[in-house]
Amino acid sequence: MATPRIVLFGATGFTGRLTAEALAARGARPLLAGRDQTRLAALADALGGGLPIAIADVGRPESVRRIVSPGDVLISTVGPFVRWGEAAVAAATEAGAVYLDTAGEPTFVKRIFQRYGPAAAARGAALVTAFGYDYVPGNLAASLALRKAGSGAVRVDVGYFVEGSGTARRASAGTRASALGMVLEPMYGFREGRIVPEYGRTRKFLVDGRVRHGLAIGASEHFTLPPAHPGLREVNVYLGWLGGLTRVAGVLAKATPVIAALPGVRRATDALADRVLRTGGSAAPAAVGVSSHIVAEAYDAAGRRLAAVHLAGGDPYEFTAGVLAWAATTALAEGVHGTGALGPVDAFGLDALTRGCAEAGMVVRE
């Protein structure tokens, strides 16, 4: 049998390249995989030479299966995941590998837990989706808050916030295309002990003395937190990137089911996403002063806040690359806890994940 290795699929994309650099900085020698041999070779040379490369394309699923073996750790940065993510999931499941991805799309995250997870468990594979800024920090902050709150917690709210000049220009073409794909997708929350449809819910958080608005979004926390904390009846996740426009976005989100049903709307959205991918170019370099803040608050049945945790970090893309590199090298050396669809705390443990996030620049602020 071949020695297990880290396979980075989508290595020459924006997030893929950052992840390759982070892996190399940790001393790892991943197999760099993607569609373009010339770009793969150039990346391997830029990382010091000698790294193996392989051609793999989601349009030819067998080419993805060929690069994954039992015991491997497969990282997929090939998005939009709703459209292109299945080949890597299938390859990892068939091989009994550990799978990590950078998906932030609610529909794909839900699919991992509800559709792909059982098959992966049967084959001894571990699927750890949304392993980046979306949605590792929220899982960590919420788990820490719930540990502090104790058994009286029945609800947890998580808010994600980014600030700093150049934040919007930092978004890669893949991120923008994924965001377009999410516009018409059904959102979800976790209330009364079950996954429910969610459209347009908003709330305010106090972050460093400032009121910040967040818009509800479907995330991995809705699937990962309740099994670990059986007393939970409600999980809410909010994105606060829109600032003062959040409430307007909430109103528009309530109309999503009607808009999505209009003839030709989905086709037009997909076409626009394709155009973004073709012409989007490279994301801007990390801007000075970009910061990330993740807040988790745990409440009891009477609505009293029992505990709060605040994580702070820098550029979301740099964090994603760093935490992926930590997770992949840790999984290769030590394995993960469990099989099937796993959350980040399930896979690595709360204390280890806290250390891994700190190494990637996301630390707990008291």
Coordinates of C-alpha atoms in Angstrom, one line a residue:
M1 CA 0.0 0.0 0.0
A2 CA 1.2 3.5 -0.8
T3 CA 2.1 5.8 2.1
P4 CA -0.8 8.1 3.0
R5 CA -0.3 11.7 1.8
I6 CA -2.0 15.0 1.6
V7 CA -3.7 15.7 -1.7
L8 CA -4.6 19.3 -2.5
F9 CA -7.3 19.5 -5.2
G10 CA -7.7 22.9 -6.8
A11 CA -4.1 23.8 -5.8
T12 CA -3.7 26.6 -8.4
G13 CA -6.8 28.6 -7.5
F14 CA -6.6 31.5 -5.1
T15 CA -7.4 29.6 -1.9
G16 CA -5.6 26.5 -3.1
R17 CA -2.4 28.4 -3.7
L18 CA -2.5 30.0 -0.2
T19 CA -3.2 26.6 1.3
A20 CA -0.2 25.1 -0.7
E21 CA 2.0 27.8 0.7
A22 CA 0.7 27.2 4.3
L23 CA 1.3 23.4 3.9
A24 CA 4.8 24.0 2.7
A25 CA 5.5 26.3 5.6
R26 CA 4.6 23.4 7.9
G27 CA 7.0 21.1 6.1
A28 CA 4.4 19.1 4.3
R29 CA 4.8 17.9 0.8
P30 CA 1.3 17.6 -0.7
L31 CA 0.3 16.2 -4.1
L32 CA -0.8 19.3 -6.0
A33 CA -3.8 18.5 -8.2
G34 CA -5.8 20.5 -10.7
R35 CA -6.6 20.8 -14.4
D36 CA -3.6 22.7 -15.7
Q37 CA -0.3 20.9 -15.8
T38 CA 1.7 24.1 -16.6
R39 CA 0.3 26.0 -13.6
L40 CA 0.7 23.1 -11.3
A41 CA 4.4 22.7 -12.3
A42 CA 4.9 26.5 -11.8
L43 CA 3.4 26.3 -8.3
A44 CA 5.5 23.3 -7.4
D45 CA 8.6 25.2 -8.5
A46 CA 7.6 28.3 -6.6
L47 CA 7.3 26.1 -3.4
G48 CA 10.9 24.9 -3.8
G49 CA 10.5 22.2 -6.4
G50 CA 10.1 18.5 -6.1
L51 CA 6.5 18.5 -5.1
P52 CA 4.4 15.9 -7.0
I53 CA 1.6 17.1 -9.3
A54 CA -1.4 15.3 -10.8
I55 CA -4.0 16.2 -13.4
A56 CA -7.6 16.0 -12.1
D57 CA -10.8 17.5 -13.3
V58 CA -14.3 17.5 -11.8
G59 CA -15.6 16.9 -15.4
R60 CA -13.8 13.5 -15.3
P61 CA -14.6 12.1 -11.8
E62 CA -12.4 9.1 -12.5
S63 CA -9.4 11.4 -12.6
V64 CA -10.2 12.6 -9.1
R65 CA -10.7 9.1 -7.8
R66 CA -7.3 8.1 -9.2
I67 CA -5.4 10.6 -7.0
V68 CA -6.9 9.5 -3.7
S69 CA -5.9 6.4 -1.7
P70 CA -6.9 4.9 1.6
G71 CA -5.5 6.9 4.5
D72 CA -5.0 10.0 2.4
V73 CA -6.1 13.5 3.5
L74 CA -7.9 15.2 0.6
I75 CA -8.3 19.0 0.7
S76 CA -10.8 20.4 -1.9
T77 CA -10.8 24.1 -2.7
V78 CA -12.7 23.6 -6.0
G79 CA -15.8 25.8 -5.8
P80 CA -18.6 26.7 -6.3
F81 CA -19.1 23.4 -4.4
V82 CA -22.8 23.0 -5.1
R83 CA -21.8 22.6 -8.8
W84 CA -18.4 21.1 -8.7
G85 CA -17.8 19.6 -5.2
E86 CA -19.3 16.2 -5.5
A87 CA -16.3 14.5 -7.4
A88 CA -14.0 15.1 -4.5
V89 CA -16.5 13.9 -1.9
A90 CA -17.1 10.8 -3.9
A91 CA -13.4 10.1 -4.3
A92 CA -12.7 10.5 -0.6
T93 CA -15.7 8.3 0.4
E94 CA -14.7 5.5 -2.0
A95 CA -11.1 5.5 -0.8
G96 CA -11.9 5.7 2.9
A97 CA -9.9 9.0 3.2
V98 CA -10.2 12.1 5.3
Y99 CA -11.8 14.9 3.4
L100 CA -11.6 18.7 4.1
D101 CA -13.1 21.5 2.0
T102 CA -13.5 25.2 2.0
A103 CA -17.2 25.2 1.2
G104 CA -19.3 28.0 2.6
E105 CA -22.5 27.3 0.6
P106 CA -25.4 26.3 2.9
T107 CA -26.9 23.8 0.4
F108 CA -23.6 21.9 0.0
V109 CA -22.9 21.8 3.7
K110 CA -26.4 20.5 4.3
R111 CA -25.9 17.9 1.6
I112 CA -22.7 16.6 3.3
F113 CA -24.4 16.0 6.6
Q114 CA -27.7 14.6 5.2
R115 CA -26.7 12.8 2.1
Y116 CA -23.0 12.0 1.9
G117 CA -22.3 11.4 5.6
P118 CA -23.9 8.0 6.0
A119 CA -22.2 6.6 2.9
A120 CA -18.8 7.9 4.1
A121 CA -19.3 6.3 7.5
A122 CA -20.0 3.0 5.9
R123 CA -16.7 3.2 4.0
G124 CA -14.7 4.4 6.9
A125 CA -14.2 7.9 5.4
A126 CA -14.4 11.2 7.4
L127 CA -16.0 14.2 5.7
V128 CA -15.1 17.5 7.4
T129 CA -16.8 20.2 5.4
A130 CA -16.7 24.0 5.7
F131 CA -13.2 23.8 7.2
G132 CA -12.1 27.4 6.9
Y133 CA -13.2 30.8 8.0
D134 CA -16.6 29.4 7.0
Y135 CA -17.3 27.8 9.6
V136 CA -14.6 26.7 11.9
P137 CA -14.4 29.8 14.1
G138 CA -18.1 29.8 14.8
N139 CA -18.0 26.1 15.8
L140 CA -15.1 26.8 18.1
A141 CA -16.6 30.0 19.7
A142 CA -20.0 28.3 20.2
S143 CA -18.5 25.2 21.7
L144 CA -16.4 27.2 24.1
A145 CA -19.4 29.3 25.1
L146 CA -21.6 26.3 25.6
R147 CA -18.9 24.7 27.8
K148 CA -18.8 27.8 29.9
A149 CA -22.6 28.0 30.1
G150 CA -23.2 24.5 31.2
S151 CA -26.3 22.3 30.9
G152 CA -28.7 25.2 31.2
A153 CA -28.0 26.5 27.7
V154 CA -30.8 25.9 25.2
R155 CA -29.8 28.4 22.5
V156 CA -26.6 29.6 20.9
D157 CA -26.2 32.5 18.5
V158 CA -23.0 33.0 16.4
G159 CA -22.0 36.1 14.5
Y160 CA -19.3 36.5 11.9
F161 CA -17.8 40.0 11.2
V162 CA -15.0 41.3 9.0
E163 CA -13.8 44.9 8.8
G164 CA -11.0 46.9 7.2
S165 CA -10.2 48.7 4.0
G166 CA -10.1 46.6 0.9
T167 CA -12.2 43.8 2.4
A168 CA -14.6 43.6 -0.6
R169 CA -11.8 43.6 -3.1
R170 CA -10.1 40.8 -1.3
A171 CA -12.9 38.4 -2.3
S172 CA -11.7 35.8 -4.9
A173 CA -13.7 35.0 -8.1
G174 CA -14.6 31.7 -6.6
T175 CA -16.0 33.3 -3.5
R176 CA -18.0 35.8 -5.6
A177 CA -19.4 33.0 -7.8
S178 CA -20.3 30.9 -4.7
A179 CA -22.1 33.9 -3.2
L180 CA -24.1 34.4 -6.4
G181 CA -25.1 30.7 -6.3
M182 CA -26.3 31.1 -2.7
V183 CA -28.6 34.0 -3.5
L184 CA -31.5 31.7 -4.6
E185 CA -30.7 28.7 -2.4
P186 CA -33.0 28.0 0.5
M187 CA -31.5 28.9 3.9
Y188 CA -32.0 27.0 7.1
G189 CA -31.8 27.3 10.8
F190 CA -32.1 25.0 13.8
R191 CA -35.1 25.6 16.1
E192 CA -37.2 23.4 18.3
G193 CA -34.7 20.7 17.9
R194 CA -34.8 20.4 14.1
I195 CA -33.6 21.9 10.9
V196 CA -36.1 24.4 9.6
P197 CA -36.3 26.9 6.6
E198 CA -34.9 30.3 7.3
Y199 CA -35.4 33.5 5.4
G200 CA -34.3 36.9 6.3
R201 CA -33.8 36.7 10.1
T202 CA -31.5 39.5 11.5
R203 CA -30.1 40.5 14.9
K204 CA -27.7 42.9 16.5
F205 CA -24.5 42.0 18.3
L206 CA -22.2 44.1 20.5
V207 CA -18.6 43.7 19.2
D208 CA -15.9 45.7 20.8
G209 CA -18.4 48.2 22.0
R210 CA -20.0 48.6 18.6
V211 CA -23.4 47.5 17.5
R212 CA -23.1 45.1 14.5
H213 CA -25.9 43.7 12.4
G214 CA -26.0 40.1 11.1
L215 CA -28.1 38.2 8.6
A216 CA -29.0 34.6 9.3
I217 CA -27.4 32.0 7.1
G218 CA -27.3 28.2 6.9
A219 CA -24.0 26.9 8.3
S220 CA -22.3 23.8 9.6
E221 CA -23.0 24.8 13.2
H222 CA -26.6 23.8 12.8
F223 CA -25.6 20.2 12.2
T224 CA -22.5 19.9 14.4
L225 CA -23.5 21.6 17.7
P226 CA -26.9 19.9 18.6
P227 CA -25.5 16.3 18.7
A228 CA -22.7 17.4 21.0
H229 CA -25.0 19.4 23.2
P230 CA -28.3 17.5 23.5
G231 CA -30.0 20.4 25.5
L232 CA -29.7 22.7 22.6
R233 CA -33.1 23.7 21.0
E234 CA -32.0 26.6 18.8
V235 CA -28.8 27.4 16.8
N236 CA -28.5 30.7 14.8
V237 CA -25.6 31.8 12.6
Y238 CA -25.4 35.3 11.3
L239 CA -23.1 37.0 8.7
G240 CA -22.4 40.6 9.4
W241 CA -20.4 41.6 6.3
L242 CA -23.1 43.9 4.9
G243 CA -23.0 46.5 7.7
G244 CA -26.0 48.9 7.6
L245 CA -27.4 47.1 4.6
T246 CA -28.1 43.9 6.6
R247 CA -31.7 44.7 7.4
V248 CA -32.4 45.6 3.8
A249 CA -30.8 42.3 2.8
G250 CA -33.0 40.6 5.3
V251 CA -36.2 42.0 3.7
L252 CA -35.0 40.8 0.2
A253 CA -34.1 37.4 1.6
K254 CA -37.7 36.9 2.7
A255 CA -38.7 37.2 -1.0
T256 CA -36.2 34.5 -2.1
P257 CA -38.7 31.6 -2.6
V258 CA -40.8 33.8 -4.9
I259 CA -37.9 35.1 -6.9
A260 CA -36.3 31.7 -7.3
A261 CA -39.6 30.3 -8.8
L262 CA -39.6 32.9 -11.6
P263 CA -38.8 31.3 -15.0
G264 CA -35.2 31.7 -16.1
V265 CA -33.9 33.3 -12.9
R266 CA -31.7 30.4 -11.8
R267 CA -30.3 30.0 -15.3
A268 CA -29.4 33.7 -15.4
T269 CA -27.8 33.5 -12.0
D270 CA -25.7 30.5 -13.0
A271 CA -24.6 32.3 -16.2
L272 CA -23.5 35.3 -14.2
A273 CA -21.5 33.1 -11.8
D274 CA -19.8 31.5 -14.8
R275 CA -18.9 34.9 -16.1
V276 CA -17.4 35.9 -12.8
L277 CA -15.3 32.8 -12.8
R278 CA -14.0 33.5 -16.3
T279 CA -13.3 37.2 -15.9
G280 CA -13.0 37.7 -12.2
G281 CA -9.2 37.7 -12.2
S282 CA -7.2 37.3 -9.0
A283 CA -8.3 38.6 -5.6
A284 CA -6.5 41.6 -4.2
P285 CA -3.6 41.1 -1.8
A286 CA -4.4 41.1 1.9
A287 CA -5.2 44.6 2.9
V288 CA -3.6 46.2 5.9
G289 CA -6.0 46.4 8.9
V290 CA -8.4 43.6 7.8
S291 CA -9.7 41.9 11.0
S292 CA -12.1 39.1 11.8
H293 CA -14.4 38.9 14.8
I294 CA -16.6 35.9 15.7
V295 CA -19.0 36.1 18.6
A296 CA -20.9 33.3 20.2
E297 CA -23.5 33.8 22.9
A298 CA -25.3 31.0 24.9
Y299 CA -28.7 31.6 26.4
D300 CA -31.0 29.7 28.8
A301 CA -34.7 29.0 28.3
A302 CA -35.7 32.3 29.8
G303 CA -33.5 34.2 27.3
R304 CA -30.8 35.1 29.8
R305 CA -27.3 35.1 28.4
L306 CA -25.2 32.6 30.2
A307 CA -21.8 33.0 28.4
A308 CA -20.2 34.7 25.5
V309 CA -16.9 34.1 23.6
H310 CA -15.2 36.4 21.2
L311 CA -12.6 35.2 18.7
A312 CA -10.4 37.7 16.9
G313 CA -8.1 37.2 13.9
G314 CA -6.9 38.8 10.7
D315 CA -7.6 38.1 7.0
P316 CA -10.2 35.3 6.5
Y317 CA -8.3 33.8 3.5
E318 CA -5.1 33.6 5.4
F319 CA -6.9 32.0 8.3
T320 CA -8.5 29.4 6.0
A321 CA -5.2 28.4 4.5
G322 CA -3.5 28.2 7.8
V323 CA -6.2 26.2 9.6
L324 CA -6.5 23.8 6.6
A325 CA -2.8 23.2 6.7
W326 CA -2.9 22.6 10.4
A327 CA -5.9 20.2 10.1
A328 CA -4.4 18.2 7.1
T329 CA -1.0 17.7 8.8
T330 CA -2.7 16.8 12.1
A331 CA -5.1 14.3 10.4
L332 CA -2.2 12.7 8.5
A333 CA -0.1 12.3 11.6
E334 CA -2.8 11.4 14.1
G335 CA -6.0 10.7 12.2
V336 CA -9.4 12.2 13.2
H337 CA -12.0 11.2 15.7
G338 CA -14.8 9.3 14.0
T339 CA -16.1 8.7 10.5
G340 CA -19.0 10.1 8.4
A341 CA -19.8 13.8 8.3
L342 CA -18.0 15.5 11.2
G343 CA -17.8 18.9 12.6
P344 CA -14.4 20.5 13.4
V345 CA -14.7 19.9 17.1
D346 CA -15.9 16.3 16.5
A347 CA -12.9 15.6 14.3
F348 CA -10.1 17.1 16.4
G349 CA -11.4 17.8 19.9
L350 CA -12.1 21.2 21.4
D351 CA -8.7 21.9 23.0
A352 CA -6.8 20.8 19.9
L353 CA -9.0 22.9 17.6
T354 CA -8.4 25.9 19.9
R355 CA -4.7 25.5 19.5
G356 CA -4.9 24.9 15.8
C357 CA -7.0 28.1 15.3
A358 CA -4.5 30.1 17.4
E359 CA -1.7 28.8 15.2
A360 CA -3.7 30.1 12.2
G361 CA -4.2 33.5 13.8
M362 CA -7.7 33.2 15.3
V363 CA -7.4 33.6 19.1
V364 CA -9.9 33.7 22.0
R365 CA -10.3 37.2 23.5
E366 CA -11.4 37.5 27.0

